[in-house]
Coordinates of C-alpha atoms and ligand atoms in Angstrom, one line a residue:
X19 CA 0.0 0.0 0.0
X20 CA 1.3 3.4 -1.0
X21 CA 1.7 6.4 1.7
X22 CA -0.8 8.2 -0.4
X23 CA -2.6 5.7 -1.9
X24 CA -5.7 7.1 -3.6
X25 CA -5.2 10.7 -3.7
X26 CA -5.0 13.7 -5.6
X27 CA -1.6 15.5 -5.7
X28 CA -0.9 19.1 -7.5
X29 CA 2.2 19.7 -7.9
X30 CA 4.0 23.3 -9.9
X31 CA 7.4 23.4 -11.2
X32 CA 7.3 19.5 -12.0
X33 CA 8.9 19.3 -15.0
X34 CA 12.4 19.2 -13.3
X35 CA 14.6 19.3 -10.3
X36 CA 13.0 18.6 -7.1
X37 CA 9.6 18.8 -8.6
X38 CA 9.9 16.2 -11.2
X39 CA 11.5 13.8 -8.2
X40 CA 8.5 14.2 -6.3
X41 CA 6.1 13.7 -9.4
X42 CA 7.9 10.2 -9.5
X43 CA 7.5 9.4 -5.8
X44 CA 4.3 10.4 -5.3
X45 CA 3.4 8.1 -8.4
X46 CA 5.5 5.1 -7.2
X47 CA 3.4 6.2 -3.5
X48 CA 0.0 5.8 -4.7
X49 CA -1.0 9.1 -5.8
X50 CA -2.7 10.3 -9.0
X51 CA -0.3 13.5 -9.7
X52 CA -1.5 16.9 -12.1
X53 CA 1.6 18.6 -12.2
X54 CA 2.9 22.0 -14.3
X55 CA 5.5 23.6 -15.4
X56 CA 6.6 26.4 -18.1
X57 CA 9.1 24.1 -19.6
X58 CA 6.8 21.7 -21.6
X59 CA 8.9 19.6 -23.7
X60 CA 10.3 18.4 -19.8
X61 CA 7.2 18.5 -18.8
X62 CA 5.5 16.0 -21.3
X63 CA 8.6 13.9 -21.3
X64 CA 8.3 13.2 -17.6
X65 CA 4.4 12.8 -17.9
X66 CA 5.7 9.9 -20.9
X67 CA 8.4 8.5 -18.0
X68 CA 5.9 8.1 -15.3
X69 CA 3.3 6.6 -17.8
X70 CA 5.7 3.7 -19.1
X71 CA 6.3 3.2 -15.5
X72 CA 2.2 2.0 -14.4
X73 CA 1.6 5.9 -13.1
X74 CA -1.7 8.1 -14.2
X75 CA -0.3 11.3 -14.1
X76 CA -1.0 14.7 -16.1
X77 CA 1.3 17.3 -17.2
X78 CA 0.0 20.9 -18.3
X79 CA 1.3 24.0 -19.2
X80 CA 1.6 25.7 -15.5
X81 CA 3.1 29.5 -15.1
X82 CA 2.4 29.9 -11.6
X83 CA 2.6 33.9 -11.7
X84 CA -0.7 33.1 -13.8
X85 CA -4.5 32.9 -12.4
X86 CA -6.2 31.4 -14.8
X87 CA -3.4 29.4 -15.5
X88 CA -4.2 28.0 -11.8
X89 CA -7.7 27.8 -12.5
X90 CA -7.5 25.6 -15.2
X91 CA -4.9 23.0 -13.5
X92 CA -7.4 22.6 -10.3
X93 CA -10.0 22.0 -12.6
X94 CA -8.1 19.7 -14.3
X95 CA -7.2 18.2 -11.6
X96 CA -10.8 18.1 -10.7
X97 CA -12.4 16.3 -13.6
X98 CA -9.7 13.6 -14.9
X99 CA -9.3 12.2 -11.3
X100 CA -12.2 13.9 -9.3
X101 CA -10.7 15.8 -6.5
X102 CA -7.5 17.7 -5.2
X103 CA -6.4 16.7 -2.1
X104 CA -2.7 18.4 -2.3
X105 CA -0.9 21.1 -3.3
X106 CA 2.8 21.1 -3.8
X107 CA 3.9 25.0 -4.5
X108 CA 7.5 23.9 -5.7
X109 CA 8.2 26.4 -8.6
X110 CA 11.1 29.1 -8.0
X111 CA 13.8 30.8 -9.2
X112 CA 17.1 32.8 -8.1
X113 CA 18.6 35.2 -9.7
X114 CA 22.1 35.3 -8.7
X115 CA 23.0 39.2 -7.9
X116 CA 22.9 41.5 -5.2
X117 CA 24.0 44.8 -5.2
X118 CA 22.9 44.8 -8.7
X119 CA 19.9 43.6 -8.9
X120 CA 17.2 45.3 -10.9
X121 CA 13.8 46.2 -10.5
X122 CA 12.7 44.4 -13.0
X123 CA 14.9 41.3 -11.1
X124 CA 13.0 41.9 -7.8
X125 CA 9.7 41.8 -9.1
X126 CA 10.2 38.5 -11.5
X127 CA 11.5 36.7 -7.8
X128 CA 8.8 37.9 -6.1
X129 CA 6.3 36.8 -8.6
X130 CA 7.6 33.6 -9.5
X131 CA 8.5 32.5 -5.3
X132 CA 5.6 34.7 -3.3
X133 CA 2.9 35.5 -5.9
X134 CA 3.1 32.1 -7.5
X135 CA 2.1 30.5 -4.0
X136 CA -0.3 32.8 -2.9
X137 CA -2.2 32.2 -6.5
X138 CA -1.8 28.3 -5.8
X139 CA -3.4 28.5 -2.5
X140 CA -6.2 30.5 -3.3
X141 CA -7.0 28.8 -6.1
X142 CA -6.7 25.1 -4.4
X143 CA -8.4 25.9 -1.1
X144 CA -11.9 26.1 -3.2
X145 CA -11.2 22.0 -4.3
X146 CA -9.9 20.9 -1.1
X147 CA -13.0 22.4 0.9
X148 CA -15.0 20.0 -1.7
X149 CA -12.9 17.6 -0.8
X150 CA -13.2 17.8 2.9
X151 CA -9.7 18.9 3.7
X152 CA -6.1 19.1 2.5
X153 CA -2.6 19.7 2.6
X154 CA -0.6 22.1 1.0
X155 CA 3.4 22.1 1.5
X156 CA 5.4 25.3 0.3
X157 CA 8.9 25.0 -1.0
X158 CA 10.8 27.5 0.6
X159 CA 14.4 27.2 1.7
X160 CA 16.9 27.8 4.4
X161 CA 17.8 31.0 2.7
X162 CA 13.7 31.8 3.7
X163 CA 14.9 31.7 7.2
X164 CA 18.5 33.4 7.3
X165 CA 20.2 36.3 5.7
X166 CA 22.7 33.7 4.2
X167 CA 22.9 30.8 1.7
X168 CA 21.8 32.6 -1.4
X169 CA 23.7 35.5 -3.3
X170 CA 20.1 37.1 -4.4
X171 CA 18.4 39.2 -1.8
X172 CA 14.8 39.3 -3.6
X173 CA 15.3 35.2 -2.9
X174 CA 15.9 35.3 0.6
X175 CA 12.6 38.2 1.0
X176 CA 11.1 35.7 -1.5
X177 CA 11.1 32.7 0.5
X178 CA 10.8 34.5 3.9
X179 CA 7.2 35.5 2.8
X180 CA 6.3 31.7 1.7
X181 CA 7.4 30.4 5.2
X182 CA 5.1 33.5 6.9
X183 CA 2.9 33.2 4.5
X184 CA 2.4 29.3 4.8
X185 CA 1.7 29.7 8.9
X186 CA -1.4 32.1 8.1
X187 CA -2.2 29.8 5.7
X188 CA -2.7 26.9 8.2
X189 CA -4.5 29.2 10.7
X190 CA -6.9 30.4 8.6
X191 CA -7.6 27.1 6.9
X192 CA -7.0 24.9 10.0
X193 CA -10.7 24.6 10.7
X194 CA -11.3 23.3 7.8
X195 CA -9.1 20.4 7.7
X196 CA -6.9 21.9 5.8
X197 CA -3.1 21.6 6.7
X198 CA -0.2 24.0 5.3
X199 CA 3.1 23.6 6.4
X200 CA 6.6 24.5 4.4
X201 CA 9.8 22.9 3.3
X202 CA 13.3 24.9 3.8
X203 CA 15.9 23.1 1.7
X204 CA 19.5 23.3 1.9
X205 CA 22.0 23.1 -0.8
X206 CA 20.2 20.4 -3.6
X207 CA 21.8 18.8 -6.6
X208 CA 19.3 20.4 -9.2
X209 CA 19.8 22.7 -12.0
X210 CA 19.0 25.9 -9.9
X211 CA 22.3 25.1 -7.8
X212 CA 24.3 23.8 -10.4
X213 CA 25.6 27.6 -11.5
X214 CA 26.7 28.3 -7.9
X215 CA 28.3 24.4 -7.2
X216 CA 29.9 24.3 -10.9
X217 CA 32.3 27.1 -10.2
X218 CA 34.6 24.6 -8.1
X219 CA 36.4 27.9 -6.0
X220 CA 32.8 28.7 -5.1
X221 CA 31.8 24.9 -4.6
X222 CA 34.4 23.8 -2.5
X223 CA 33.7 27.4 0.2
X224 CA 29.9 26.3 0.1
X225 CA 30.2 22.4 0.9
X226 CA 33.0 23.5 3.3
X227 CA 29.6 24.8 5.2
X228 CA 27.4 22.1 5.2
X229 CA 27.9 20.0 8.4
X230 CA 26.8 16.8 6.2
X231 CA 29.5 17.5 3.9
X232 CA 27.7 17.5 0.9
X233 CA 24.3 18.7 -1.1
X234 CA 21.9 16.5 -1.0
X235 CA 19.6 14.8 -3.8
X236 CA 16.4 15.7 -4.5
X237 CA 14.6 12.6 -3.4
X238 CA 16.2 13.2 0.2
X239 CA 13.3 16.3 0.0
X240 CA 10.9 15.0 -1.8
X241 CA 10.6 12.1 1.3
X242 CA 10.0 15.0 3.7
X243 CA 7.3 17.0 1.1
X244 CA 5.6 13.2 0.7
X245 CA 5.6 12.8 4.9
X246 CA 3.6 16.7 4.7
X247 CA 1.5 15.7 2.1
X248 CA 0.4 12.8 3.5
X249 CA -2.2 11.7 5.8
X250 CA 0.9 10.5 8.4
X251 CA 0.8 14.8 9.0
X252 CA -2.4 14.8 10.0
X253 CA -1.5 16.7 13.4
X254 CA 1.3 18.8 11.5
X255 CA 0.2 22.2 9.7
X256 CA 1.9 26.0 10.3
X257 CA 5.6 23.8 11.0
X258 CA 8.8 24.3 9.0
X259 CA 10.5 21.1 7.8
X260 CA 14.1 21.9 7.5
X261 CA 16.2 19.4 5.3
X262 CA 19.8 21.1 4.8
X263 CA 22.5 18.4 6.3
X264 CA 23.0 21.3 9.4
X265 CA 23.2 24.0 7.6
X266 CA 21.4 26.4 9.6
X267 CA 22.1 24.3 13.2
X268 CA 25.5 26.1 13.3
Ligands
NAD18 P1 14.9 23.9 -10.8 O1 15.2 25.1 -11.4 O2 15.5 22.6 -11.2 O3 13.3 23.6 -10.9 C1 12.4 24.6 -10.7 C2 11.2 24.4 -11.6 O4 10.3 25.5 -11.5 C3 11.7 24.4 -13.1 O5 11.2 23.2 -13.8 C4 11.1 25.7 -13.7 O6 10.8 25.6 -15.1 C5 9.9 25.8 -12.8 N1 9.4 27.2 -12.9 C6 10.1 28.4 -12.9 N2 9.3 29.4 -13.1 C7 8.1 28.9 -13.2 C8 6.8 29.5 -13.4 N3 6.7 30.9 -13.6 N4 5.7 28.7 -13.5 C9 5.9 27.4 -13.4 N5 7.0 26.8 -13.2 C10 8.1 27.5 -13.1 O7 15.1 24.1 -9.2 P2 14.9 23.2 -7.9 O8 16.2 23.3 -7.2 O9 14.3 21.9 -8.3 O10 13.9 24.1 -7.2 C11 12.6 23.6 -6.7 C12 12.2 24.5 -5.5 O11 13.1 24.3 -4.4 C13 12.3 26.0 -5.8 O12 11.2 26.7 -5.2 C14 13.6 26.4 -5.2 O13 13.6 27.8 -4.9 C15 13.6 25.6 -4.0 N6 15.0 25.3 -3.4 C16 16.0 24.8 -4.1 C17 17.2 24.6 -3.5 C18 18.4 24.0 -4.2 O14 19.5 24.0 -3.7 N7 18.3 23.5 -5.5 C19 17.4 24.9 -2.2 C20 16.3 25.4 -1.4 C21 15.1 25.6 -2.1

């Protein structure tokens, strides 16, 4: 028996990195996944992967700075497998500057990282009330709880609003049955990190940092969003899961 065997899993930015992992596992787990992404050749080619492997899942074109781009995944969602019972806000970006960064820089971030989950949630709390609950589980990062571990400050302001955001999420909703609660990743092996890590002077100072030695893979997350997700959580909403290998314990 899967750990969420049966239900309904949304799930942005899924056509790579951590979100594609966590397509796959919460496939392999039970789940029927709806997931989206603005990169739809990855997209569709994982929705092909997870098909040849025995799971019903459904890729669509997703830009979560979009509305009606929302809308019409929940109700997707909604018709092909009659319900939505999670909501995994994983899209982001960084942009790598500081002093230098634009306006036009700041506002994409915030748009992309805040925005994008605020639209999510609204738009899912509708289908989870039919429902009769839900969880949702924010990606947000350690760099949404310290000044450090990201060289973009519109990332850091970014992902501090998810992780504040996510805790009046779960108040508001709480009677309801529905749970929110977010994730605060360390350093990941994904594309996103792969500019900082492939510069080996800049590699070798980061990992020189992380207690654990090392980044970690994206299914070492994707276990911990799964746990949220999942009816195992059911006394868990408003709490920060942080998965960084000691990052911020120092
Ligand atoms: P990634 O770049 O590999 O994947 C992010 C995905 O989000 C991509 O598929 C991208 O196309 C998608 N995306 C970007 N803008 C979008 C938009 N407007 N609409 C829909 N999708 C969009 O990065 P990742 O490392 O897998 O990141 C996943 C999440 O984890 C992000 O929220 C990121 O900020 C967070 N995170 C990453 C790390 C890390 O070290 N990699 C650490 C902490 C937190």
């Amino acid at each position: 028996m899967g750990r969420v065997d049966g239900k309904v899993v949304l799930i942005s930015g899924g056509a790579r990195g951590m979100g594609a992992e966590e397509v796959g596992l919460f496939g392999r787990e039970g789940a029927n996944v709806v997931f989206g992404d603005i990169l739809d050749d990855l997209g569709r080619q994982v929705e092909e992967e997870q098909r040849a492997a025995g799971h019903d899942c459904t890729y669509t074109h997703l830009d979560v700075t979009s509305e009606s781009d929302w809308q019409a995944i929940v109700a997707l969602a909604e018709a092909r497998y009659g319900r939505l019972d999670a909501l995994v806000n994983n899209a982001g970006i960084s942009i790598s500057v500081v002093g230098d960064t634009s306006e036009a820089d700041w506002d994409r971030v915030m748009d992309v990282n805040s925005k994008g989950v605020f639209l999510g949630t609204k738009t899912a709390i509708p289908a989870m009330r039919r429902a009769g609950g839900g969880s949702i589980v924010n990606i947000s990062s350690i760099a949404g709880m310290t000044g450090a571990w990201s060289r973009s400050h519109p990332y850091n302001a970014s992902k501090g609003a998810v992780r504040l955001f996510t805790k009046a999420t779960a108040i508001q909703y709480a009677a309801e049955g529905i749970r929110a609660n977010s994730v605060h990743p360390g350093p990941i092996i994904t594309p996103m990190s792969s500019a900082t890590y492939d510069d080996p002077e800049v590699a070798a100072q980061r990992l020189a940092l992380i207690p654990l030695g090392r980044r970690a893979h994206p299914i070492e997350v994707a276990y911990g969003v799964l746990y949220l997700a999942s009816d195992e959580a059911s006394f868990v909403t408003g709490a920060e899961l942080v998965i960084d290998g000691g990052c911020i314990a120092q």
